[in-house]
mmCIF file of C-alpha atoms and ligand atoms in Angstrom:
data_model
loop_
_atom_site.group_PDB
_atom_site.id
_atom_site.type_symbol
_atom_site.label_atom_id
_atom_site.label_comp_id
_atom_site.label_asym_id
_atom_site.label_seq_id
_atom_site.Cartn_x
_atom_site.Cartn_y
_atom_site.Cartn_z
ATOM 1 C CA UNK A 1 -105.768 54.273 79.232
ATOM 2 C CA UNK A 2 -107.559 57.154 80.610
ATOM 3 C CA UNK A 3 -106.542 58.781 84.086
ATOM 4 C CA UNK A 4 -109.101 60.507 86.567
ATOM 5 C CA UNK A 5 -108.004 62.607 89.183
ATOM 6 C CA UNK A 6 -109.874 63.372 92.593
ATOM 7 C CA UNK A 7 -108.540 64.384 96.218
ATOM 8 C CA UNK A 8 -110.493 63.063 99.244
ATOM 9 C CA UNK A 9 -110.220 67.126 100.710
ATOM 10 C CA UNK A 10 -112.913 67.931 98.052
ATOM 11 C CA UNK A 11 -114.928 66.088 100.682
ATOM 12 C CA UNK A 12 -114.434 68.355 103.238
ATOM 13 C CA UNK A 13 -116.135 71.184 101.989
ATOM 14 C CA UNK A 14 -120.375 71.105 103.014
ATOM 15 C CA UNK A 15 -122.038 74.695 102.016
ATOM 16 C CA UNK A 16 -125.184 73.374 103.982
ATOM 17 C CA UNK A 17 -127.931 76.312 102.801
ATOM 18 C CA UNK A 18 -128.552 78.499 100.122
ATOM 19 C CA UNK A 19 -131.434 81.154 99.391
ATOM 20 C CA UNK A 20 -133.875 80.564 96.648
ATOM 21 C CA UNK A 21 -136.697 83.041 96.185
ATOM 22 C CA UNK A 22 -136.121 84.287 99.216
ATOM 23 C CA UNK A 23 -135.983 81.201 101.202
ATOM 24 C CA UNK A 24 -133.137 79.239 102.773
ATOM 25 C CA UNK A 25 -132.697 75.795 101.479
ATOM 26 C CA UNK A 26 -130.453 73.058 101.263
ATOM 27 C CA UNK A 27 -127.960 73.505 99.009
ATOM 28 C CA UNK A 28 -127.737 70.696 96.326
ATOM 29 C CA UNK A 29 -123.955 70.862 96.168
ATOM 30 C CA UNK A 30 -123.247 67.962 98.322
ATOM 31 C CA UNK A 31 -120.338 65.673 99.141
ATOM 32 C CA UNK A 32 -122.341 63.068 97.847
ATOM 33 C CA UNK A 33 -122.330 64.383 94.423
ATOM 34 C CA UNK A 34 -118.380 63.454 94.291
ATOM 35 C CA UNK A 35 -119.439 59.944 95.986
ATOM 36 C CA UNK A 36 -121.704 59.229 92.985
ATOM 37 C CA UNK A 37 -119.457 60.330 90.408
ATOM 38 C CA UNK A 38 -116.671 58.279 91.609
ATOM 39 C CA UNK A 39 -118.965 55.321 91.553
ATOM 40 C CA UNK A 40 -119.469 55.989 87.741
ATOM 41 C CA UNK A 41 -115.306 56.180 87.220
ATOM 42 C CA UNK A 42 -114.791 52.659 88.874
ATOM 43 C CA UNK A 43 -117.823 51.146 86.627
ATOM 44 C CA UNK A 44 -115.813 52.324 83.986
ATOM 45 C CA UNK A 45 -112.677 50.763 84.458
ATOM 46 C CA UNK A 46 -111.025 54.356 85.381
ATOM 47 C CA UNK A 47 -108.291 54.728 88.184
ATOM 48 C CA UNK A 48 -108.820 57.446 90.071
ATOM 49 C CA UNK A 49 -105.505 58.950 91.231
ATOM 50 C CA UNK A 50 -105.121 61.665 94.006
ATOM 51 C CA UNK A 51 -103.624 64.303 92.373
ATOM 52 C CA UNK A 52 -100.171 66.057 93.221
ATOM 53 C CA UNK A 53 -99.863 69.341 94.985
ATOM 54 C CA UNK A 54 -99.135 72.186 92.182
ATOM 55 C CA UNK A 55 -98.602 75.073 94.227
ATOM 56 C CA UNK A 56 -100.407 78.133 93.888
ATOM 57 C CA UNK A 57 -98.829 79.630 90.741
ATOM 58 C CA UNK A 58 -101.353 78.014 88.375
ATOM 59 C CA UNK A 59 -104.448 79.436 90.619
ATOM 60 C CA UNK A 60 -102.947 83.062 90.825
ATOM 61 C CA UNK A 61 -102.306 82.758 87.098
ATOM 62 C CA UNK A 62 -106.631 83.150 87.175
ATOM 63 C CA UNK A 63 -107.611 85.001 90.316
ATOM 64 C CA UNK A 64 -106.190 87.842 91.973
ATOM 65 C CA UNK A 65 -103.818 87.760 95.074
ATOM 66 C CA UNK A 66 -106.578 89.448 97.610
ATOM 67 C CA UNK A 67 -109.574 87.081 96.439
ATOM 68 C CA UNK A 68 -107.315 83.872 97.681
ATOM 69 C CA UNK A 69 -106.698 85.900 100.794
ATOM 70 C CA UNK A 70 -110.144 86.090 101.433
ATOM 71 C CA UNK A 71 -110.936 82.647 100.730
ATOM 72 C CA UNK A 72 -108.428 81.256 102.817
ATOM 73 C CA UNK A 73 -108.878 83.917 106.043
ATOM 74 C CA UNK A 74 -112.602 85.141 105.382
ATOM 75 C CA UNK A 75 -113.848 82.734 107.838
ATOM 76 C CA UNK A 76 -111.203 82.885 111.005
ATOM 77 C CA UNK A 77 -111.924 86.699 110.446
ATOM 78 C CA UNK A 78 -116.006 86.287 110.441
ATOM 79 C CA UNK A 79 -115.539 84.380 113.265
ATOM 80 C CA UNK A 80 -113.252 86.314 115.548
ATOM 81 C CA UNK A 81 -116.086 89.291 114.788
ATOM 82 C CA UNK A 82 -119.021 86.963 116.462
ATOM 83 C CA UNK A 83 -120.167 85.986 112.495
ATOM 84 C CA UNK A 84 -122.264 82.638 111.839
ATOM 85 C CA UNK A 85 -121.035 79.195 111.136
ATOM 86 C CA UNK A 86 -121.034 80.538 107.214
ATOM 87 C CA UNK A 87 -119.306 83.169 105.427
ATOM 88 C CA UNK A 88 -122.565 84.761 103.489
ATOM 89 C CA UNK A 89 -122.777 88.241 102.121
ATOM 90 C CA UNK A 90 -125.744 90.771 102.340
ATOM 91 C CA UNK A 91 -124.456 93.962 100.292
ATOM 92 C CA UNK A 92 -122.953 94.194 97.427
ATOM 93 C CA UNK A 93 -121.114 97.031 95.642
ATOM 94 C CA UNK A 94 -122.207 98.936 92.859
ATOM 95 C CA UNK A 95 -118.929 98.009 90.693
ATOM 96 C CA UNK A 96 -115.518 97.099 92.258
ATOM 97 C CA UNK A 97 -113.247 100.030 91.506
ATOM 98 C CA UNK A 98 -113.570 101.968 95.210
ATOM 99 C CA UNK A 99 -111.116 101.098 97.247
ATOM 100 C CA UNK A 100 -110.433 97.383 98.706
ATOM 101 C CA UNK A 101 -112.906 96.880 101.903
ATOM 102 C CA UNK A 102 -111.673 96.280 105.256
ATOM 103 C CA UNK A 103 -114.453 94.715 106.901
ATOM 104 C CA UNK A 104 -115.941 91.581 107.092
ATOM 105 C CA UNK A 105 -119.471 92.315 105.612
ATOM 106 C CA UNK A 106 -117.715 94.588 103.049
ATOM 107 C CA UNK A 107 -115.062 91.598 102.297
ATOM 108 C CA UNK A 108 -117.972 89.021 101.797
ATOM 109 C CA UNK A 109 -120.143 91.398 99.702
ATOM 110 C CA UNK A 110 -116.715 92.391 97.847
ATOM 111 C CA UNK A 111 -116.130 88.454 96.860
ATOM 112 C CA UNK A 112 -119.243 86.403 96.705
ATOM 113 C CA UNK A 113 -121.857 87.304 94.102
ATOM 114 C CA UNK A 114 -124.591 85.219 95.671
ATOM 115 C CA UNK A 115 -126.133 83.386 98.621
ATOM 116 C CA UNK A 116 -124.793 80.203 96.964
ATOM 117 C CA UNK A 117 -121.175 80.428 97.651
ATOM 118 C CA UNK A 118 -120.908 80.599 101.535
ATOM 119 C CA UNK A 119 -117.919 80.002 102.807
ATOM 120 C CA UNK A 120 -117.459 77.750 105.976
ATOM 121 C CA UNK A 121 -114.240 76.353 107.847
ATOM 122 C CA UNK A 122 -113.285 73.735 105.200
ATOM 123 C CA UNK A 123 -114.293 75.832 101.484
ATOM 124 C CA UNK A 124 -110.622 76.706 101.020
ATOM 125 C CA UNK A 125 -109.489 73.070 101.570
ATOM 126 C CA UNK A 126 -111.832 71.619 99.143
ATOM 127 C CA UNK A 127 -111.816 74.292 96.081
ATOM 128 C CA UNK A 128 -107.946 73.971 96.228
ATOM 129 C CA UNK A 129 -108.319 70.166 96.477
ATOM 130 C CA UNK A 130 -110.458 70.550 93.651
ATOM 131 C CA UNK A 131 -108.239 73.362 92.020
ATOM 132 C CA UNK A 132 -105.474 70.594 92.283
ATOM 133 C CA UNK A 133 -107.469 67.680 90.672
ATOM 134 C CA UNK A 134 -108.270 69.757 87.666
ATOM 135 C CA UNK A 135 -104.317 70.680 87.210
ATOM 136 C CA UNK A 136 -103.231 67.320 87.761
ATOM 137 C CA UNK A 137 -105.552 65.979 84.718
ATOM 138 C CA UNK A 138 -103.836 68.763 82.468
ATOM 139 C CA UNK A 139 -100.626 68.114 83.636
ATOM 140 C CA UNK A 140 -101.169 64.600 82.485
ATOM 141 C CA UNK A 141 -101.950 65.714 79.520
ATOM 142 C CA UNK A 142 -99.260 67.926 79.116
ATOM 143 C CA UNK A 143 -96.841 65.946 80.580
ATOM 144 C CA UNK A 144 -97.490 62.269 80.311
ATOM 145 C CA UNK A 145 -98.245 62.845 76.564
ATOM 146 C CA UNK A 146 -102.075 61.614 77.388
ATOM 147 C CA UNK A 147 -104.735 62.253 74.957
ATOM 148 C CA UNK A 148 -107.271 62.809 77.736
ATOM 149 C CA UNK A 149 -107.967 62.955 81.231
ATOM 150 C CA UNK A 150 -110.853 63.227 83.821
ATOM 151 C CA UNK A 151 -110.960 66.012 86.695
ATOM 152 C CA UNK A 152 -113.415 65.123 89.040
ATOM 153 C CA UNK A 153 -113.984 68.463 90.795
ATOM 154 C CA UNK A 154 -115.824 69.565 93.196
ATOM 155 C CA UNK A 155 -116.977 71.876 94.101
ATOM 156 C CA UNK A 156 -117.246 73.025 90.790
ATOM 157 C CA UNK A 157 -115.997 76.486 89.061
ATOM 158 C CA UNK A 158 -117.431 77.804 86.219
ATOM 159 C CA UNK A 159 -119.707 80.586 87.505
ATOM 160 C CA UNK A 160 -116.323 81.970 89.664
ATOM 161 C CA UNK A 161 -114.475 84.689 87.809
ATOM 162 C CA UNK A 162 -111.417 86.311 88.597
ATOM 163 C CA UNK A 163 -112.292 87.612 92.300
ATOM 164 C CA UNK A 164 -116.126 86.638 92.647
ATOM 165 C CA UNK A 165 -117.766 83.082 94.173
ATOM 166 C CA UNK A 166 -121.071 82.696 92.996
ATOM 167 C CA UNK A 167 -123.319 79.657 92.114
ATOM 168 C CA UNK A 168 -121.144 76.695 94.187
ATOM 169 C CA UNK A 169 -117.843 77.972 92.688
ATOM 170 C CA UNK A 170 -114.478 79.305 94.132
ATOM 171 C CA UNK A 171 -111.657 78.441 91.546
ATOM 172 C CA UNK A 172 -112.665 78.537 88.363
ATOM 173 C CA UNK A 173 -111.077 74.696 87.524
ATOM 174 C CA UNK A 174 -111.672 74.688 83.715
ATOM 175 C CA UNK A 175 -110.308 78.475 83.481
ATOM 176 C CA UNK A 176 -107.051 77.308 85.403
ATOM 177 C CA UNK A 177 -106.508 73.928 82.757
ATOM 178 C CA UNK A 178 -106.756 76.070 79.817
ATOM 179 C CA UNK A 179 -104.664 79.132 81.553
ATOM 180 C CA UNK A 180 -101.979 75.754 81.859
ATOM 181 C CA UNK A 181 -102.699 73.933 78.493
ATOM 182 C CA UNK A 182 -101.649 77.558 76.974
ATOM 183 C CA UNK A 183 -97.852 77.139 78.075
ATOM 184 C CA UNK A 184 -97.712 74.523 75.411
ATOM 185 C CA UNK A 185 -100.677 75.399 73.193
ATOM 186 C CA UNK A 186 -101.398 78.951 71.594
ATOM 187 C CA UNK A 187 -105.092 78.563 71.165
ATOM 188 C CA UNK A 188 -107.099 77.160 73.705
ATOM 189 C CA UNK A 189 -110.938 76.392 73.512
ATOM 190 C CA UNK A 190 -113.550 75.919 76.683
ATOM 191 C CA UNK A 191 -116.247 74.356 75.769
ATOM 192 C CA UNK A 192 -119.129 74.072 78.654
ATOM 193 C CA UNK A 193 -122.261 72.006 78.082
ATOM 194 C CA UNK A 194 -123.335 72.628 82.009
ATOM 195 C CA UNK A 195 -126.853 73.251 82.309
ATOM 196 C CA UNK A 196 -126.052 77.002 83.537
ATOM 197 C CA UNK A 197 -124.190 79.461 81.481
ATOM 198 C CA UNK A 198 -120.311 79.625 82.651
ATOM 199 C CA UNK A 199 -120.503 83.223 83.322
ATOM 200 C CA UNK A 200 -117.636 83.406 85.055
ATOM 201 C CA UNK A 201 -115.166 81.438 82.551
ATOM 202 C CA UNK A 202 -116.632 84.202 79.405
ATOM 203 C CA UNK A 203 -115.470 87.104 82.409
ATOM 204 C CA UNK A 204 -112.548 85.788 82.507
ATOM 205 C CA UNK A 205 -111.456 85.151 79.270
ATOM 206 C CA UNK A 206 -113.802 87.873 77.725
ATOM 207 C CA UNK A 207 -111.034 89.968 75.868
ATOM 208 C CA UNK A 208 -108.418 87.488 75.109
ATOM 209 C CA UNK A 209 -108.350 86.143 71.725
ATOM 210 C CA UNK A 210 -106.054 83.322 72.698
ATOM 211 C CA UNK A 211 -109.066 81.358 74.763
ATOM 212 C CA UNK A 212 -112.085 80.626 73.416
ATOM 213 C CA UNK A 213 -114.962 80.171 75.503
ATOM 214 C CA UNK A 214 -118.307 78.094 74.421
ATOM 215 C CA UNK A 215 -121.401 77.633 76.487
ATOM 216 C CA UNK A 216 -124.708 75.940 75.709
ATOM 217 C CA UNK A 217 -126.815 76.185 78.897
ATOM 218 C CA UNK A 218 -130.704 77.176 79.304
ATOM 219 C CA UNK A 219 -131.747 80.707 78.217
ATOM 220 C CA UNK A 220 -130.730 83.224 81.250
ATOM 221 C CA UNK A 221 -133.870 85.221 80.248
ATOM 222 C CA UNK A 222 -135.507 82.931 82.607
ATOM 223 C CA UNK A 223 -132.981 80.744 84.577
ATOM 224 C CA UNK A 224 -129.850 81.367 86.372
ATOM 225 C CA UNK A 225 -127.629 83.031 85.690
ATOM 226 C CA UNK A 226 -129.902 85.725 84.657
ATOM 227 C CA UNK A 227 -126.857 88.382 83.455
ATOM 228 C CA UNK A 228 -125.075 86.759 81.714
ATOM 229 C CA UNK A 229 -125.386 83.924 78.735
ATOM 230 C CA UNK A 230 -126.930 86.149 75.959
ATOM 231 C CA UNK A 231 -126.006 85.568 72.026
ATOM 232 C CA UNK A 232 -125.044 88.632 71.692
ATOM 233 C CA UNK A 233 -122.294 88.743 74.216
ATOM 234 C CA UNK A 234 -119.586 87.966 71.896
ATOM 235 C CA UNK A 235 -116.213 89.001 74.022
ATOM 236 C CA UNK A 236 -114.592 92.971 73.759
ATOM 237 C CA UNK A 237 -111.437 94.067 72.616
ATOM 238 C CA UNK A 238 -109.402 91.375 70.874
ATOM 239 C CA UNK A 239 -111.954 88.950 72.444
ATOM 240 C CA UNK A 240 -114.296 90.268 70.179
ATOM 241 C CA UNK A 241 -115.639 86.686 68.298
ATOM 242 C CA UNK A 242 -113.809 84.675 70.700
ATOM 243 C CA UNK A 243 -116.949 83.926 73.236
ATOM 244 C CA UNK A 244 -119.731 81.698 71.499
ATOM 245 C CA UNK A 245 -122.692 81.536 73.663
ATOM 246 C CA UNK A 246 -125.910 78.715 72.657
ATOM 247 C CA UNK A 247 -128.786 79.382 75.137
ATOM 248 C CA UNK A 248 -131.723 76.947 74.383
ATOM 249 C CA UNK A 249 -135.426 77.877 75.658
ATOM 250 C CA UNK A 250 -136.349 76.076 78.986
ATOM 251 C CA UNK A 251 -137.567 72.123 78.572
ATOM 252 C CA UNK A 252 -135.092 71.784 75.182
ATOM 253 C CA UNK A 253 -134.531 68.222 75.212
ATOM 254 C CA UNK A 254 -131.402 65.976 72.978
ATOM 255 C CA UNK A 255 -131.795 66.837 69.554
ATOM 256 C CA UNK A 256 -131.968 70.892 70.452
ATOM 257 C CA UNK A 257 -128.925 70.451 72.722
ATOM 258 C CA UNK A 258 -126.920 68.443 70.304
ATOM 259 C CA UNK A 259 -127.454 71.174 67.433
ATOM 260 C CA UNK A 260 -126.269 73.456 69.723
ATOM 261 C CA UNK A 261 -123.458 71.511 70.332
ATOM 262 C CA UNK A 262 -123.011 70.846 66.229
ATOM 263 C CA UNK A 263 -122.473 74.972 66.160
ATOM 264 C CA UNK A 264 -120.218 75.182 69.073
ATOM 265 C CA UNK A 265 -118.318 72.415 67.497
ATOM 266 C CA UNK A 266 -118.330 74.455 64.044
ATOM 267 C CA UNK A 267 -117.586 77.267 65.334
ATOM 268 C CA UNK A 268 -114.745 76.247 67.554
ATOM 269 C CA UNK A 269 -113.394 74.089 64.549
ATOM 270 C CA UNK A 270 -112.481 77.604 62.544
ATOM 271 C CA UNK A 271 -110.792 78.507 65.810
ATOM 272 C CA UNK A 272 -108.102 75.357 65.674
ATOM 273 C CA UNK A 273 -107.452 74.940 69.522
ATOM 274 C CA UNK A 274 -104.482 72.890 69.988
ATOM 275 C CA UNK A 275 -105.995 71.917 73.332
ATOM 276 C CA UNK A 276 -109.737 71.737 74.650
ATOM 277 C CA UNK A 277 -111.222 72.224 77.896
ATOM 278 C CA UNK A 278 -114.920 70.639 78.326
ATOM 279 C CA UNK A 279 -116.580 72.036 80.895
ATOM 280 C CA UNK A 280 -118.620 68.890 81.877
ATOM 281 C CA UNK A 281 -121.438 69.711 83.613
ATOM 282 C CA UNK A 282 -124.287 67.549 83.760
ATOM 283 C CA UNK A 283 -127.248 69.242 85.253
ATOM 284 C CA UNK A 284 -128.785 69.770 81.685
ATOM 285 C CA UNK A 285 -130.081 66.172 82.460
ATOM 286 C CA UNK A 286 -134.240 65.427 82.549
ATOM 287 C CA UNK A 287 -133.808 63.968 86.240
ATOM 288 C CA UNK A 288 -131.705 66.666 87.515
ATOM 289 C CA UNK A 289 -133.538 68.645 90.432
ATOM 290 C CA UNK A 290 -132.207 72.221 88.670
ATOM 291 C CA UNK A 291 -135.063 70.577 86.068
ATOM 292 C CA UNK A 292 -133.727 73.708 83.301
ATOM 293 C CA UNK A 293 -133.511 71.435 80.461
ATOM 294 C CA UNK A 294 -134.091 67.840 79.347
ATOM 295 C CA UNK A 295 -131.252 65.730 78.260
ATOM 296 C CA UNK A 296 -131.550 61.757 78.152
ATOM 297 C CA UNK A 297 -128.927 59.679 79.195
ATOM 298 C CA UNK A 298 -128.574 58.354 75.373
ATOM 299 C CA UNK A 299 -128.014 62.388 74.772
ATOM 300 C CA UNK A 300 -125.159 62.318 77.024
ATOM 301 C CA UNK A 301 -124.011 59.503 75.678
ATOM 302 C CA UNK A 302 -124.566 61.246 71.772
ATOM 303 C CA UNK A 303 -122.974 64.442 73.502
ATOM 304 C CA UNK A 304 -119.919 62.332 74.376
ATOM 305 C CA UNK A 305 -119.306 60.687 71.303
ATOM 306 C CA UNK A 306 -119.852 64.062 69.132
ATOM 307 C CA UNK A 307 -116.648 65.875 71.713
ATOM 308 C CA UNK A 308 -114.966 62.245 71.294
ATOM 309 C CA UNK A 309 -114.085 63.791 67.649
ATOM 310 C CA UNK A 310 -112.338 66.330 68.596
ATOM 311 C CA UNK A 311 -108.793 66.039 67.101
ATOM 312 C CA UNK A 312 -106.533 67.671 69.460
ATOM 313 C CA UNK A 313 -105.647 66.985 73.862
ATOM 314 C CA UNK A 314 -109.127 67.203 75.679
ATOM 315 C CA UNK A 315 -109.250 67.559 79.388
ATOM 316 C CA UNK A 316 -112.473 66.673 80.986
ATOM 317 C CA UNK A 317 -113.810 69.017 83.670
ATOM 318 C CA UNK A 318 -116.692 68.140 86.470
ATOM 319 C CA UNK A 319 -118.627 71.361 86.909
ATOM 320 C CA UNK A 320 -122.270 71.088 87.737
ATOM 321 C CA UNK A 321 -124.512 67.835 88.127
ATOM 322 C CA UNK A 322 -126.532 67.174 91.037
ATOM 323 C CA UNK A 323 -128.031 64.285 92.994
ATOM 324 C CA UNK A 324 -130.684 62.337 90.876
ATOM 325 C CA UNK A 325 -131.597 58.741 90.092
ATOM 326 C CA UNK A 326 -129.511 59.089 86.894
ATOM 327 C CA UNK A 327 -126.288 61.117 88.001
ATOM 328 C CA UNK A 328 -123.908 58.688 87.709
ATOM 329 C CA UNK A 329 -125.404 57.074 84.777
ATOM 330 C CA UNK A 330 -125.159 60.021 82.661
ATOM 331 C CA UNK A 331 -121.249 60.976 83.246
ATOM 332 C CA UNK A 332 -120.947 56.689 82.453
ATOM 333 C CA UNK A 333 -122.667 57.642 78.889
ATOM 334 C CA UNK A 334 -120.909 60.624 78.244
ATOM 335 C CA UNK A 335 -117.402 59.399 79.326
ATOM 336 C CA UNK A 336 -117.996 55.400 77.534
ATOM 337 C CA UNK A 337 -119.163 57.176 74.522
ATOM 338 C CA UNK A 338 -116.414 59.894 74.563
ATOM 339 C CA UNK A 339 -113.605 57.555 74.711
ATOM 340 C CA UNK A 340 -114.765 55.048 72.415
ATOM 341 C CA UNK A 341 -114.506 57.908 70.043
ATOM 342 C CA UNK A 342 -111.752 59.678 70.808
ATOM 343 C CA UNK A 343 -109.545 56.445 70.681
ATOM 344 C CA UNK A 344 -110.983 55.459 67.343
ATOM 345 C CA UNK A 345 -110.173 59.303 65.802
ATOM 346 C CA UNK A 346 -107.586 61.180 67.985
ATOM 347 C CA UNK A 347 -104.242 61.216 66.611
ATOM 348 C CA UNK A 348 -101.602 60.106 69.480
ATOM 349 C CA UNK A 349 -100.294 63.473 71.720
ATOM 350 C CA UNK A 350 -96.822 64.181 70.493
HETATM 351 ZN ZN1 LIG B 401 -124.848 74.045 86.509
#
């Protein structure tokens, strides 16, 4: 039986307004994303626990020590200084090796990439929440002996590296399950099939040769985000070969995304993870409002069964997916279709 995890804080957190093009708009990470998706886990039979409080260790394993200061004191200190109701930055430095700002404005710029990770009263509350949900499924895993589990995070955290927000994200979730799965497992693989390249999951891991890191998302020639995503970036150092990235020309429907996903899967399959991450986002969908690529929900359904083969622990991770007639319908096709294949073909934990 398959667990899912979600906390009721991840509720909490409501970024309100982003900027696009230059102008403000709502931002599509909503609290009714999680509503949605939860509506999905009861139609399929899922309980969805709360998860248990893990402590900070596993999060500082990922970020550094003064990027969760910020996050948890960024806002009490914008407000005290007469700031907005949102923490959201309007300079950024050149790199980050000067020394460690002491203002507010030089904080914000220091920590947040973009205009899409503003930080209000509740962010900390939620991307810990979230932080914890995405533990709790590995934990099962690691623990309980489970084949599989379910994180249902939000707000989601593949675009957040080390010490930079950007794109939603705070904690990178999938970065801290694999960083966890590694106490027991010496390889590691992230696979993320979200819409947008997880640029800050490749940072992270880029010169380790102990994570892998796999992304098929639209081409960040033309889509977000932009930097980052390239073939060519291939990890440094030992990491060299270890970072696998697909990106697939704007409009690329099923069968492009699921022969993307047959060379991730090759590719990853010479690597022999003992434990894999899937970065689960499901914006790549036709009817989501990012509209980057085109993905049925029979293709998330055909993307589920293909990961269902994997042969080793698998914890599921909610990154991206926003509000659209089909939402909840497409993490029910990927999820049925995963675990009718992964019970059929995964060997039991031991
Ligand atoms: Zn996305």
């Amino acid at each position: 039986m398959m667990h899912a995890y979600f906390s009721d804080d991840q509720l909490r957190h409501h970024g309100k307004t982003f900027i696009v093009a230059g102008e403000r708009k709502p931002i599509p990470e909503v609290p009714e994303r999680a509503e949605i998706l939860s509506g999905a886990v009861s139609r399929l039979g899922l309980s969805l626990r709360a998860p248990r409080d893990f402590g900070m260790d596993p999060i500082a394993a990922i970020h550094d020590a003064n990027y969760l200061t910020f996050l948890q004191t960024i806002y009490q200190q914008w407000q005290a200084a007469g700031g907005s109701e949102l923490v959201i930055p309007n300079i950024h430095p050149f790199d980050r090796n000067g020394p460690y700002p002491r203002h507010h404005v030089g904080k914000a710029g220091f920590h947040l990439g973009d205009t899409s990770c503003p930080v209000s009263e509740t962010t900390w509350y939620s991307a810990y929440a979230s932080a914890q949900t995405a533990i709790a499924a590995t934990r099962h895993v690691l623990d309980d002996g489970a084949n599989t589990a379910y994180a249902l995070c939000r707000p989601p955290g593949h675009h957040a590296s080390s010490n930079i927000a950007g794109g939603f994200c705070y904690l990178n979730n999938s970065a801290i399950a694999a960083q966890e799965l590694r106490a027991k497992y010496d390889r590691v693989a992230i696979l993320d099939v979200d819409l947008h390249h997880g640029n800050g999951t490749q940072h992270i891991f880029y010169d380790r040769d102990d994570v892998m890191t796999l992304s098929i998302h639209a081409d960040p020639s033309d889509f977000y985000p932009f930097f980052w995503g390239h073939a060519q970036e291939r990890g440094e150092g030992a990491g060299v070969g270890f970072n696998h990235n697909d990106p697939l020309p704007l409009g690329s429907g099923d069968a492009a995304f699921l022969s993307a996903l047959d060379r991730a899967l090759a590719v990853m399959d010479d690597f022999n993870p003992g434990a894999v991450v899937i970065a689960l986002g499901l914006d790549a969908s036709r009817d989501d409002p990012f509209g980057g690529l085109t993905v049925s929900p029979d293709g998330f359904a055909k993307i589920g069964e293909k990961i269902g083969t994997l042969k080793c622990p698998t914890v599921l991770v909610q990154e991206g997916g926003y509000v659209s007639n089909t939402l909840a319908e497409n993490l029910y096709q990927f999820i049925s279709a995963f675990r009718t294949t992964n019970d059929k073909n995964a060997p039991k934990n031991a």
